[in-house]
């Protein structure tokens, strides 16, 4: 009997520690002195309650200290701060540093994984990594080669590791992971290599795989309930992940999952978006290509989908749907609702009821967007929820080997992964955007495993008849779908924003500026030029009773590739060639953390 | 497949007979044309730009294929990026056979200051079937005879080019 009691006690302890795993991170996130998750919190609001640095005094900001990461590549994501420790990650080779903030940033441990450099060229668009995650005394690193590693947060020792994908067929990783409940939920990259996207849950303590949900394929692969999983309120039905594809194209169908993840613990749901269908040549994949380009709400425990919403059926422009899903509680049309707001690559800002998947708002967040006249919002209509495609800008209708010109936005979208922030105080979304258009010529390609599978020629240029720049930083009202203010930027804004209770919003620019603007008016309050272009996300924390602002510099990513030499508009004729700003005239490769504070 | 086989033979030849450096010989000027393609005196593929700006079909094809297969790392129009070098320069500085060798077999420069890896495209028909096209386009960009942007005027696609392309892609 004694033995049995012990066994029962053991089970009780185990389940207690599983529950603790989630509670621990939730407690850490609630402490505004810390930055415990890349997205600020499970809601992806990127909002801090700290007010020591505010609209009145942010103009006095100074550099407090700096740290070189030792890597010269695109630095996305941000450091984490838990207790006295700061965790800084780098692009490939994905080094992790633990710095003791109570001891002048001394390096407590450094972890450098050994990865085959052959993964580098299969990472479309630079070897970026959007940062580590923390939960239950462990740091989670998802490497470029898709190995997921759990490290002891105090020592850097490996607790477990698991291989999520295969770089030899183009499966790579750039994203952070979502630690939630007793799981680590991870995505995958490789849409330009014909990878079939999936999300996978691993046990937080052991690394054991618990479930995997593909973006397309048979129902058993995509984890749907044909009756209870809905699309705009209707059951998705059987075979929804194969019956809008021709033949076996879904097997190399893309819909990768390299963006940000949010979670609603009360609903037990997590949210993310899927990427472009493969290839970029729409003629090679007739049909809606479900469930690429889709907002997904799935059960945390089982992975089974509650609802989907496909934003861009049958993509013709590479408008990946992976951007973050920002959760908020707001009043819309006089009704308090649990909302999900998403700024898509396709240039539309969507506001949805995140419990039911009902579409509430779909409006352009850049006036330049021209490929669609808007989304059909009539639930009674046959085309409910579909964007109306303008024939002139349809690369499908214009056909293979035809150059469709003047499409806005460009393939990199009106906004890419660079996450927006939400202030519950102002009830505004602060959105880093691209203001770039393109010519797009699709043509036939053949698939070879592990080789690029693109099938289109692109030329990109600043939005015509506008301010000439390639970006805007905007404030957006997600309940009405209106731009409140818009700040023109010379280059695409490729940095994640931070909003604070001090009425300040921070973001970085590709030239390397950290900027602070007023949350109500957008008035510029401060700027400082860091050593390299910024594609990282602004974070804040408190140490020793003092508030700090941190940002990674290190130009790269899609922006560094596309904008380094400056853009040209082939339609402007020869005279205008080279007329646009080249990023290489403003900044060079780097890898540095810059931390700001008010003077003592 | 015919073209792939020929390219392989060229690569093998390159390994055996490494001769004069690219600077010593005229690697740019077209000496003769055959079935819509242009070649230097040394039988190396090259571009041809007419007085009114009309370019040969392979150079135009190279523009398209470069912006499908190469630009996501090397930046638009061979200009280079924060990620990978400017290929318009490589196409001028490198011997044709060396250029082909790097595309077919890849190249690694990995160290403390550099993590630069060119993948091997040897089994990728989207690259291999158009390798000469991409090469002549980049050479034309490097020689600054074709401006940035989409080439405005081009020669028609020669029937032999069309047949060779279909053979190579297996369509």
XYZ file of C-alpha atoms in Angstrom:
771
model
C 0.000 0.000 0.000
C 2.835 2.303 0.839
C 4.336 1.818 -2.586
C 1.023 2.564 -4.287
C 0.645 5.801 -2.344
C 4.069 6.874 -3.522
C 3.146 6.124 -7.119
C -0.019 8.158 -6.832
C 1.951 10.973 -5.239
C 4.365 10.780 -8.156
C 1.551 11.232 -10.646
C 0.214 14.153 -8.670
C 3.632 15.828 -8.683
C 3.990 15.239 -12.412
C 0.688 16.783 -13.342
C 1.318 19.640 -10.933
C 4.592 20.421 -12.688
C 2.880 20.256 -16.087
C 0.346 22.788 -14.988
C 3.160 24.815 -13.492
C 4.973 24.994 -16.835
C 2.267 27.149 -18.283
C 1.565 29.125 -15.109
C 5.255 29.952 -14.817
C 5.455 31.655 -18.233
C 2.102 33.390 -17.663
C 3.415 34.817 -14.382
C 6.671 35.872 -16.048
C 4.762 37.600 -18.876
C 2.534 39.433 -16.408
C 5.585 41.013 -14.786
C 6.161 44.120 -16.891
C 9.753 44.412 -15.606
C 10.505 41.476 -17.906
C 10.246 40.652 -21.612
C 9.453 36.972 -21.227
C 8.215 36.141 -24.754
C 9.137 37.512 -28.195
C 5.584 38.745 -28.781
C 5.275 40.608 -25.457
C 2.479 38.307 -24.323
C 0.237 35.515 -25.643
C -1.936 38.192 -27.248
C 0.984 39.443 -29.376
C 0.221 42.993 -28.255
C 3.866 44.046 -27.802
C 2.629 46.458 -25.129
C 4.405 47.342 -21.866
C 2.909 48.874 -18.720
C 6.233 50.570 -17.906
C 5.956 54.373 -17.765
C 9.319 55.674 -16.529
C 10.205 56.444 -20.137
C 7.229 58.398 -21.488
C 6.174 60.961 -24.048
C 7.383 63.797 -21.802
C 10.967 62.582 -21.345
C 11.751 60.145 -24.142
C 13.595 62.944 -25.938
C 16.325 62.629 -23.278
C 16.952 58.952 -24.029
C 20.625 57.875 -24.104
C 22.511 54.742 -25.002
C 23.114 52.857 -21.744
C 25.133 49.926 -23.051
C 25.762 47.868 -26.197
C 26.628 44.269 -27.037
C 28.069 42.846 -30.251
C 26.592 39.481 -31.224
C 29.614 38.498 -33.296
C 27.480 37.624 -36.314
C 27.050 39.758 -39.449
C 23.632 38.851 -40.779
C 20.031 39.981 -40.600
C 19.044 40.235 -36.919
C 15.305 39.721 -36.440
C 13.427 39.164 -33.159
C 14.631 40.542 -29.830
C 16.319 39.525 -26.593
C 14.277 38.153 -23.688
C 14.626 39.292 -20.075
C 13.642 36.958 -17.236
C 14.745 37.988 -13.764
C 18.316 39.285 -13.947
C 19.098 37.333 -17.097
C 18.939 38.565 -20.658
C 18.932 35.989 -23.477
C 20.321 37.217 -26.813
C 20.139 35.101 -29.981
C 21.846 35.509 -33.356
C 21.144 34.577 -36.996
C 22.909 31.425 -38.272
C 24.838 29.825 -36.545
C 22.112 30.637 -33.953
C 24.297 31.427 -30.945
C 22.485 32.087 -27.646
C 24.078 34.289 -24.976
C 22.840 34.568 -21.378
C 23.855 37.925 -19.920
C 23.638 38.781 -16.231
C 22.072 42.252 -16.125
C 22.874 42.510 -12.398
C 26.567 42.074 -13.218
C 27.065 44.601 -16.030
C 25.900 42.165 -18.680
C 28.574 39.552 -17.995
C 28.176 36.475 -20.234
C 26.952 33.698 -17.927
C 26.801 31.103 -20.668
C 26.986 30.847 -24.445
C 25.468 28.088 -26.563
C 26.549 27.579 -30.173
C 24.926 24.683 -32.012
C 26.799 22.776 -34.698
C 24.800 23.004 -37.911
C 25.643 21.900 -41.419
C 26.264 25.129 -43.383
C 24.399 23.547 -46.311
C 21.264 24.886 -44.621
C 22.334 28.462 -45.450
C 21.477 28.503 -49.165
C 18.113 26.795 -48.673
C 17.044 29.633 -46.389
C 15.268 31.865 -48.828
C 16.102 35.438 -47.971
C 18.842 35.319 -45.356
C 19.642 33.231 -42.281
C 17.485 35.217 -39.881
C 16.058 33.840 -36.621
C 13.255 35.492 -34.684
C 14.498 34.574 -31.262
C 14.365 32.170 -28.369
C 11.462 31.427 -26.044
C 11.349 30.783 -22.302
C 9.189 28.561 -20.081
C 9.621 26.586 -16.900
C 13.348 27.211 -16.422
C 14.224 26.407 -20.026
C 15.231 28.385 -23.095
C 13.877 27.036 -26.388
C 15.893 27.569 -29.564
C 14.568 26.563 -32.979
C 17.644 26.436 -35.190
C 17.943 27.162 -38.904
C 18.214 23.415 -39.639
C 14.865 22.852 -37.798
C 16.417 21.242 -34.725
C 14.475 22.325 -31.624
C 16.662 22.547 -28.528
C 15.669 23.008 -24.878
C 18.459 24.580 -22.809
C 18.672 24.925 -19.048
C 18.072 28.663 -18.570
C 20.641 28.855 -15.779
C 23.472 26.859 -17.311
C 22.870 26.592 -21.065
C 23.075 22.782 -20.826
C 21.006 20.875 -23.379
C 17.945 19.294 -21.737
C 16.518 17.723 -24.896
C 16.615 18.223 -28.649
C 14.471 17.040 -31.515
C 14.664 17.329 -35.311
C 11.473 18.894 -36.704
C 12.219 18.868 -40.457
C 14.762 18.003 -43.139
C 16.927 20.765 -44.597
C 17.884 18.494 -47.502
C 14.389 18.999 -48.966
C 14.385 22.708 -48.201
C 12.763 22.569 -44.766
C 14.291 25.278 -42.586
C 13.313 27.492 -39.690
C 13.391 31.211 -39.006
C 10.633 31.544 -36.409
C 10.515 31.480 -32.640
C 8.406 28.823 -30.878
C 5.241 29.134 -28.809
C 5.529 27.651 -25.306
C 1.983 27.051 -24.123
C 0.620 24.729 -21.414
C 2.891 21.651 -21.446
C 3.837 22.082 -25.104
C 6.208 23.817 -27.479
C 4.446 24.606 -30.756
C 6.733 25.095 -33.753
C 6.339 26.008 -37.417
C 8.423 25.488 -40.549
C 9.796 27.487 -43.517
C 10.469 26.576 -47.111
C 7.518 27.716 -49.231
C 9.961 28.624 -52.022
C 11.240 25.015 -52.022
C 7.884 23.261 -52.303
C 7.756 22.361 -48.610
C 4.314 21.364 -47.293
C 3.772 23.517 -44.199
C 2.893 22.152 -40.770
C 2.767 23.045 -37.100
C 4.014 20.531 -34.580
C 3.605 20.286 -30.808
C 6.402 18.811 -28.706
C 6.219 18.015 -25.021
C 7.888 20.836 -23.117
C 9.641 18.513 -20.691
C 10.699 15.644 -22.947
C 10.676 16.868 -26.554
C 8.345 14.048 -27.517
C 6.074 14.852 -30.498
C 2.411 15.171 -29.499
C 0.688 16.127 -32.725
C 1.346 17.637 -36.147
C -1.125 19.569 -38.296
C -0.320 20.118 -41.983
C -1.642 23.084 -43.932
C -2.955 20.918 -46.777
C -3.503 17.226 -47.382
C -5.982 14.581 -46.159
C -8.178 15.383 -43.151
C -6.032 13.154 -40.937
C -2.990 15.280 -41.879
C -4.577 18.693 -41.463
C -6.357 17.783 -38.190
C -9.848 18.987 -38.993
C -13.284 17.805 -38.020
C -15.211 18.069 -41.311
C -18.386 18.998 -39.416
C -17.174 21.110 -36.512
C -14.235 22.883 -38.130
C -15.662 25.935 -39.851
C -14.746 28.409 -42.578
C -16.718 31.628 -42.148
C -19.336 29.783 -40.110
C -19.790 26.841 -42.519
C -18.375 23.332 -41.953
C -15.230 22.805 -44.045
C -16.500 19.371 -45.104
C -14.477 16.310 -45.999
C -11.183 16.481 -47.909
C -11.019 20.265 -47.696
C -7.203 20.105 -47.756
C -7.061 18.224 -51.080
C -10.223 19.015 -53.058
C -9.118 22.487 -54.157
C -5.864 21.135 -55.598
C -5.203 19.378 -58.877
C -3.539 15.977 -58.580
C -0.746 15.663 -56.048
C 0.330 19.293 -56.157
C -0.747 19.645 -52.501
C 2.167 17.411 -51.520
C 4.535 20.212 -52.498
C 1.883 22.814 -51.803
C 3.641 25.291 -49.498
C 1.470 26.956 -46.862
C 4.440 27.142 -44.527
C 4.086 28.466 -41.000
C 7.043 30.737 -40.284
C 5.248 33.634 -38.611
C 4.151 34.495 -35.097
C 1.775 32.565 -32.857
C -0.729 33.882 -30.318
C -2.924 32.047 -27.798
C -6.165 32.514 -25.869
C -5.983 30.376 -22.742
C -9.697 30.747 -21.959
C -10.694 29.413 -25.364
C -7.796 26.909 -25.335
C -6.961 28.055 -28.873
C -3.816 29.218 -30.593
C -3.705 31.323 -33.742
C -1.353 31.612 -36.710
C -1.360 32.025 -40.487
C -0.165 29.867 -43.381
C 2.039 30.997 -46.266
C 1.885 31.022 -50.045
C 0.993 27.961 -52.083
C 3.890 26.601 -54.162
C 4.827 27.554 -56.898
C 4.563 31.289 -57.496
C 3.179 30.397 -60.942
C -0.575 30.191 -60.307
C -1.240 28.387 -63.608
C 0.530 25.310 -62.230
C -1.884 24.908 -59.324
C -5.538 25.496 -60.356
C -8.053 25.854 -57.511
C -8.276 27.719 -54.224
C -5.258 25.847 -52.831
C -6.700 25.392 -49.352
C -5.452 25.845 -46.700
C -2.662 28.101 -47.851
C -3.018 31.828 -47.048
C -5.265 30.977 -44.109
C -5.788 32.264 -40.574
C -6.031 29.188 -38.347
C -7.490 28.702 -34.881
C -6.532 25.340 -33.402
C -7.012 23.571 -30.080
C -3.823 23.706 -28.024
C -4.145 20.168 -26.662
C -5.100 18.292 -29.833
C -4.141 20.566 -32.715
C -7.622 20.091 -34.212
C -8.831 23.209 -36.030
C -11.802 25.142 -34.705
C -11.981 27.569 -37.608
C -10.125 28.690 -40.727
C -10.361 31.780 -42.847
C -8.625 31.738 -46.240
C -7.776 35.349 -47.036
C -6.286 34.962 -50.512
C -7.725 31.926 -52.317
C -5.482 30.795 -55.198
C -2.636 33.210 -54.546
C -1.205 34.928 -57.618
C 1.268 37.296 -55.937
C 3.106 35.497 -53.071
C 1.004 37.168 -50.353
C 1.906 34.794 -47.470
C -0.639 34.863 -44.633
C 1.838 34.275 -41.832
C 1.828 37.712 -40.166
C 0.940 37.916 -36.470
C -2.588 37.620 -35.044
C -3.056 40.329 -32.399
C -5.681 39.510 -29.771
C -7.670 42.231 -28.006
C -10.939 42.801 -26.178
C -12.770 45.786 -27.644
C -16.179 47.127 -28.373
C -17.178 46.883 -32.000
C -20.610 48.013 -33.223
C -21.611 48.515 -29.611
C -20.720 44.967 -28.635
C -17.806 43.832 -26.443
C -15.942 41.172 -28.403
C -12.852 39.018 -28.294
C -11.040 40.177 -31.417
C -8.227 38.973 -33.618
C -6.537 41.585 -35.820
C -4.226 40.647 -38.668
C -2.342 42.805 -41.160
C -1.849 40.615 -44.182
C 0.818 40.720 -46.840
C -2.040 41.242 -49.304
C -2.552 44.763 -47.915
C -5.807 44.123 -46.079
C -6.229 44.579 -42.330
C -8.639 41.950 -40.994
C -10.565 42.112 -37.716
C -12.299 38.893 -36.711
C -14.189 37.431 -33.790
C -11.512 35.060 -32.547
C -13.994 32.714 -30.846
C -16.221 32.080 -33.855
C -14.026 33.064 -36.788
C -16.568 35.641 -37.983
C -15.138 38.285 -40.300
C -15.911 41.792 -38.982
C -13.609 44.192 -40.833
C -11.446 43.843 -43.966
C -9.979 47.116 -45.209
C -6.839 48.260 -47.012
C -4.182 49.508 -44.595
C -2.200 51.083 -47.423
C -4.174 53.212 -49.914
C -1.808 52.027 -52.675
C -3.243 48.480 -52.603
C -4.821 47.883 -56.028
C -5.016 44.121 -56.752
C -8.438 43.952 -55.116
C -11.418 46.270 -54.841
C -12.194 44.769 -51.440
C -13.641 41.771 -49.636
C -17.252 40.632 -50.035
C -18.724 41.175 -46.557
C -22.217 39.861 -47.326
C -22.748 36.503 -45.529
C -25.540 35.673 -47.968
C -23.281 36.044 -51.002
C -21.647 33.167 -52.899
C -18.361 34.979 -52.693
C -18.631 35.895 -48.990
C -15.198 36.564 -47.545
C -13.440 36.516 -50.923
C -11.418 39.438 -52.223
C -12.593 40.759 -55.595
C -9.553 40.492 -57.868
C -8.890 43.291 -60.372
C -8.344 41.595 -63.747
C -5.547 43.957 -64.776
C -3.455 42.872 -61.790
C -4.324 39.181 -61.927
C -1.214 37.202 -62.865
C -3.510 34.188 -63.316
C -5.840 35.905 -65.763
C -2.993 37.595 -67.623
C -1.382 34.176 -67.908
C 1.976 32.491 -67.946
C 4.864 34.341 -69.594
C 2.995 37.642 -69.361
C 4.437 40.449 -67.282
C 1.682 41.963 -65.123
C 2.751 45.475 -64.175
C 1.969 47.978 -61.465
C 0.632 45.520 -58.884
C 0.424 46.945 -55.346
C 1.618 45.669 -52.968
C 4.743 43.810 -54.087
C 5.388 40.205 -53.125
C 6.911 41.275 -49.827
C 3.452 42.579 -48.958
C 2.116 45.801 -47.497
C 3.539 44.277 -44.356
C 5.754 41.283 -43.803
C 6.484 39.435 -40.524
C 7.644 42.592 -38.699
C 5.054 42.624 -35.912
C 2.706 45.490 -35.097
C 1.921 46.636 -31.546
C -1.408 47.334 -29.850
C -2.020 49.793 -27.027
C -5.134 49.007 -24.954
C -4.765 52.595 -23.740
C -5.247 54.253 -27.148
C -6.986 51.219 -28.716
C -4.780 51.692 -31.758
C -2.605 49.273 -33.678
C 0.867 50.558 -34.614
C 1.902 48.955 -37.866
C 5.270 48.881 -39.688
C 4.496 48.727 -43.412
C 5.965 48.446 -46.888
C 4.938 50.843 -49.608
C 6.271 48.919 -52.591
C 4.683 47.747 -55.851
C 5.781 45.238 -58.464
C 5.747 43.678 -61.891
C 5.195 39.910 -61.784
C 5.710 37.441 -64.588
C 4.889 33.820 -63.803
C 6.310 30.951 -65.821
C 6.521 27.167 -65.692
C 9.001 25.511 -63.336
C 9.699 21.917 -62.452
C 10.118 20.592 -58.925
C 13.388 19.138 -57.636
C 13.569 18.283 -53.927
C 15.736 20.756 -52.031
C 15.936 23.187 -54.960
C 14.181 26.559 -55.287
C 10.666 26.200 -56.683
C 9.654 29.742 -57.527
C 8.407 30.233 -61.065
C 8.061 34.000 -61.372
C 10.160 37.010 -62.240
C 9.665 40.083 -60.086
C 10.613 43.740 -60.263
C 9.820 45.947 -57.274
C 9.682 49.721 -56.892
C 8.241 52.353 -54.525
C 4.491 52.891 -54.803
C 3.933 55.315 -57.712
C 2.244 58.701 -57.225
C 3.027 58.708 -53.513
C 5.757 60.188 -51.290
C 8.516 58.270 -53.110
C 9.512 56.266 -50.049
C 9.144 52.528 -49.632
C 7.484 52.449 -46.227
C 5.019 53.954 -43.783
C 4.556 53.596 -40.053
C 0.840 53.828 -39.367
C -1.656 53.933 -36.515
C -4.734 51.841 -37.320
C -8.182 51.636 -35.778
C -9.033 47.947 -36.055
C -12.700 48.433 -35.140
C -13.391 50.665 -38.142
C -10.553 49.719 -40.480
C -9.176 53.242 -40.767
C -5.714 54.761 -40.759
C -5.456 57.289 -37.932
C -2.060 58.649 -38.929
C 0.709 57.606 -41.294
C 4.410 58.491 -41.143
C 6.247 58.230 -44.481
C 9.571 56.378 -44.375
C 12.287 56.274 -47.042
C 12.604 52.504 -46.728
C 10.211 49.735 -45.781
C 9.717 49.622 -42.018
C 11.022 46.126 -41.230
C 11.183 46.391 -37.441
C 8.665 45.193 -34.875
C 6.963 47.992 -32.925
C 6.603 48.459 -29.175
C 3.814 50.458 -27.505
C 4.007 51.512 -23.856
C 1.735 52.926 -21.186
C 4.045 55.968 -21.304
C 2.236 57.002 -24.542
C 5.300 56.224 -26.618
C 5.588 53.919 -29.612
C 9.016 52.708 -30.723
C 10.183 51.230 -34.020
C 13.392 50.820 -35.984
C 14.221 51.761 -39.586
C 16.306 50.103 -42.270
C 18.802 52.986 -42.152
C 19.404 51.989 -38.518
C 17.372 54.569 -36.590
C 15.553 53.708 -33.404
C 12.576 56.094 -33.394
C 10.124 57.059 -30.655
C 6.812 58.678 -31.608
C 3.792 59.897 -29.676
C 1.121 57.211 -29.382
C -1.721 59.668 -30.013
C -0.300 61.897 -32.743
C 2.666 60.101 -34.285
C 4.839 63.135 -33.541
C 8.515 62.147 -33.611
C 9.993 62.482 -30.117
C 13.408 60.869 -30.425
C 15.712 59.108 -32.873
C 19.173 57.597 -32.697
C 21.162 55.935 -35.460
C 22.449 52.509 -34.449
C 25.422 50.839 -36.209
C 23.415 48.868 -38.784
C 19.942 48.712 -40.296
C 17.180 47.518 -37.992
C 14.998 44.516 -38.827
C 14.673 43.428 -35.177
C 11.832 44.150 -32.769
C 11.911 46.776 -30.006
C 11.575 45.432 -26.439
C 11.637 46.968 -22.961
C 12.410 45.811 -19.448
C 13.210 47.121 -15.987
C 16.412 46.371 -14.073
C 17.317 47.820 -10.672
C 14.222 50.031 -10.784
C 15.179 51.592 -14.136
C 13.429 51.142 -17.496
C 15.449 50.156 -20.562
C 14.647 49.918 -24.293
C 16.508 47.275 -26.313
C 16.874 46.776 -30.077
C 18.973 44.501 -32.291
C 20.688 46.064 -35.309
C 21.929 44.038 -38.266
C 20.541 44.649 -41.714
C 19.479 41.693 -43.825
C 16.472 39.545 -44.504
C 14.276 40.119 -47.531
C 14.795 43.857 -47.087
C 18.576 43.600 -47.169
C 18.403 41.497 -50.317
C 15.800 43.478 -52.202
C 16.740 47.005 -51.209
C 20.527 46.852 -50.851
C 21.209 48.049 -54.373
C 18.183 50.320 -54.590
C 15.068 49.661 -56.610
C 14.318 50.584 -60.190
C 11.038 50.942 -61.944
C 11.264 49.332 -65.358
C 8.160 51.260 -66.411
C 9.775 54.610 -65.791
C 12.089 54.236 -68.761
C 15.827 54.536 -68.738
C 16.027 58.012 -67.277
C 14.765 57.023 -63.856
C 16.965 53.986 -63.374
C 18.870 54.175 -60.123
C 16.673 57.039 -59.033
C 15.581 55.386 -55.803
C 17.509 55.235 -52.575
C 19.910 52.330 -52.148
C 20.102 50.899 -48.672
C 23.818 50.270 -49.176
C 24.268 54.073 -49.207
C 23.058 54.226 -45.606
C 24.137 51.145 -43.743
C 26.265 47.995 -43.814
C 26.177 44.569 -42.231
C 26.294 44.437 -38.447
C 25.128 42.592 -35.388
C 24.610 44.623 -32.259
C 22.252 45.066 -29.363
C 21.766 48.699 -28.305
C 20.117 49.388 -24.954
C 18.703 52.818 -24.096
C 17.732 54.484 -20.797
C 17.072 57.941 -19.380
C 20.081 59.770 -17.859
C 20.634 59.073 -14.145
C 18.885 16.151 -70.828
C 21.055 16.728 -73.884
C 22.032 20.138 -72.562
C 22.721 18.828 -69.095
C 25.056 16.234 -70.572
C 26.858 18.850 -72.615
C 27.260 21.059 -69.565
C 28.693 18.197 -67.597
C 31.209 17.597 -70.349
C 32.142 21.277 -70.256
C 32.707 21.083 -66.504
C 34.990 18.126 -66.881
C 36.891 19.920 -69.591
C 37.217 22.946 -67.335
C 38.906 20.868 -64.701
C 41.514 19.615 -67.156
C 42.442 22.683 -69.152
C 42.641 25.807 -67.068
C 44.174 28.343 -69.430
C 44.561 32.101 -69.699
C 42.767 34.299 -67.158
C 39.546 36.016 -68.104
C 41.215 39.425 -68.300
C 43.673 38.435 -71.017
C 41.117 37.579 -73.621
C 38.044 39.260 -75.016
C 35.355 37.371 -73.173
C 32.580 39.788 -74.085
C 32.428 40.573 -77.792
C 30.310 38.320 -79.938
C 32.318 36.857 -82.813
C 29.613 34.719 -84.359
C 26.016 33.656 -83.959
C 24.343 30.279 -84.198
C 20.624 29.516 -83.874
C 19.863 32.737 -82.012
C 22.803 32.426 -79.624
C 26.020 34.424 -79.654
C 29.568 33.283 -78.926
C 33.013 34.822 -78.471
C 36.022 33.853 -80.561
C 36.741 31.196 -77.922
C 33.254 29.693 -78.292
C 32.125 31.072 -74.946
C 28.460 32.182 -74.831
C 27.999 35.952 -74.773
C 25.360 38.635 -75.230
C 24.591 40.743 -78.249
C 23.099 44.218 -78.082
C 22.077 45.907 -81.324
C 22.368 49.637 -81.901
C 18.691 50.246 -81.151
C 19.036 48.388 -77.833
C 17.504 45.110 -79.019
C 19.078 42.258 -77.076
C 19.461 38.626 -78.010
C 16.866 36.155 -76.735
C 19.209 34.266 -74.346
C 20.099 37.509 -72.519
C 16.394 38.277 -72.125
C 15.722 34.736 -70.980
C 18.601 35.130 -68.512
C 16.926 38.229 -67.087
C 13.808 36.196 -66.372
C 15.546 33.142 -65.019
C 17.944 35.165 -62.886
C 14.988 36.864 -61.213
C 13.350 33.534 -60.558
C 16.275 31.452 -59.332
C 19.035 33.809 -58.188
C 17.702 37.182 -57.054
C 16.234 35.969 -53.746
C 19.842 35.765 -52.534
C 21.899 37.871 -54.934
C 19.549 40.836 -55.204
C 17.887 42.380 -58.240
C 19.699 42.548 -61.590
C 22.918 40.968 -60.333
C 23.606 43.957 -58.084
C 24.360 41.906 -54.956
C 22.708 42.132 -51.550
C 23.389 42.094 -47.846
C 23.341 38.310 -48.207
C 25.279 37.353 -51.326
C 27.782 38.880 -53.794
C 27.041 40.856 -56.980
C 26.976 38.284 -59.762
C 27.238 40.902 -62.506
C 30.815 41.320 -61.304
C 31.438 37.589 -60.958
C 30.336 36.966 -64.535
C 33.022 39.399 -65.741
C 35.786 38.432 -63.303
C 35.341 34.701 -63.547
C 36.206 32.420 -66.403
C 33.065 30.909 -68.022
C 34.066 27.415 -66.997
C 34.723 28.464 -63.394
C 31.372 30.236 -63.300
C 29.632 27.085 -64.527
C 31.568 25.008 -62.013
C 30.379 27.116 -59.066
C 26.756 26.994 -60.206
C 26.850 23.242 -60.810
C 28.808 22.218 -57.736
C 28.293 25.085 -55.278
C 30.883 26.774 -53.067
C 31.332 27.284 -49.329
C 33.048 30.129 -47.548
C 32.367 29.496 -43.897
C 34.469 30.953 -41.141
C 34.376 33.296 -38.185
C 33.728 36.347 -40.349
C 31.769 34.799 -43.201
C 28.950 32.313 -43.563
C 28.571 32.281 -47.298
C 27.314 29.184 -49.068
C 26.413 28.827 -52.739
C 24.291 25.704 -53.238
C 24.923 23.162 -55.995
C 22.364 23.606 -58.775
C 23.640 20.696 -60.890
C 20.397 18.748 -60.657
C 18.047 21.732 -60.941
C 16.648 21.961 -64.478
C 15.232 25.452 -63.804
C 18.832 26.620 -63.468
C 20.786 24.175 -65.617
C 18.583 24.511 -68.700
C 19.115 28.267 -68.579
C 22.646 28.497 -67.223
C 24.113 30.027 -70.375
C 21.212 32.492 -70.489
C 21.805 33.579 -66.901
C 25.534 33.814 -67.585
C 25.196 36.045 -70.656
C 22.623 38.247 -68.912
C 24.949 38.789 -65.957
C 27.880 39.439 -68.277
C 25.798 42.039 -70.093
C 24.924 43.632 -66.749
C 28.570 43.573 -65.645
C 29.699 45.131 -68.915
C 26.974 47.738 -68.397
C 25.490 47.257 -71.853
C 22.089 46.203 -70.514
C 20.581 48.609 -67.979
C 18.808 47.638 -64.799
C 15.158 46.733 -65.160
C 13.296 44.703 -67.740
C 14.957 44.740 -71.177
C 12.669 46.598 -73.559
C 13.474 45.060 -76.930
C 14.522 41.532 -77.702
C 15.128 39.224 -80.651
C 12.472 36.543 -81.183
C 13.000 33.123 -79.693
C 14.784 30.903 -82.249
C 13.124 27.584 -83.033
C 16.264 25.669 -82.050
C 16.288 27.418 -78.660
C 12.689 26.374 -78.126
C 13.446 22.758 -79.023
C 16.540 22.636 -76.854
C 14.594 24.086 -73.942
C 11.844 21.487 -74.251
C 14.419 18.684 -74.485
C 16.199 19.961 -71.421
C 13.091 20.421 -69.285
C 11.677 17.148 -70.537
C 8.366 18.739 -71.510
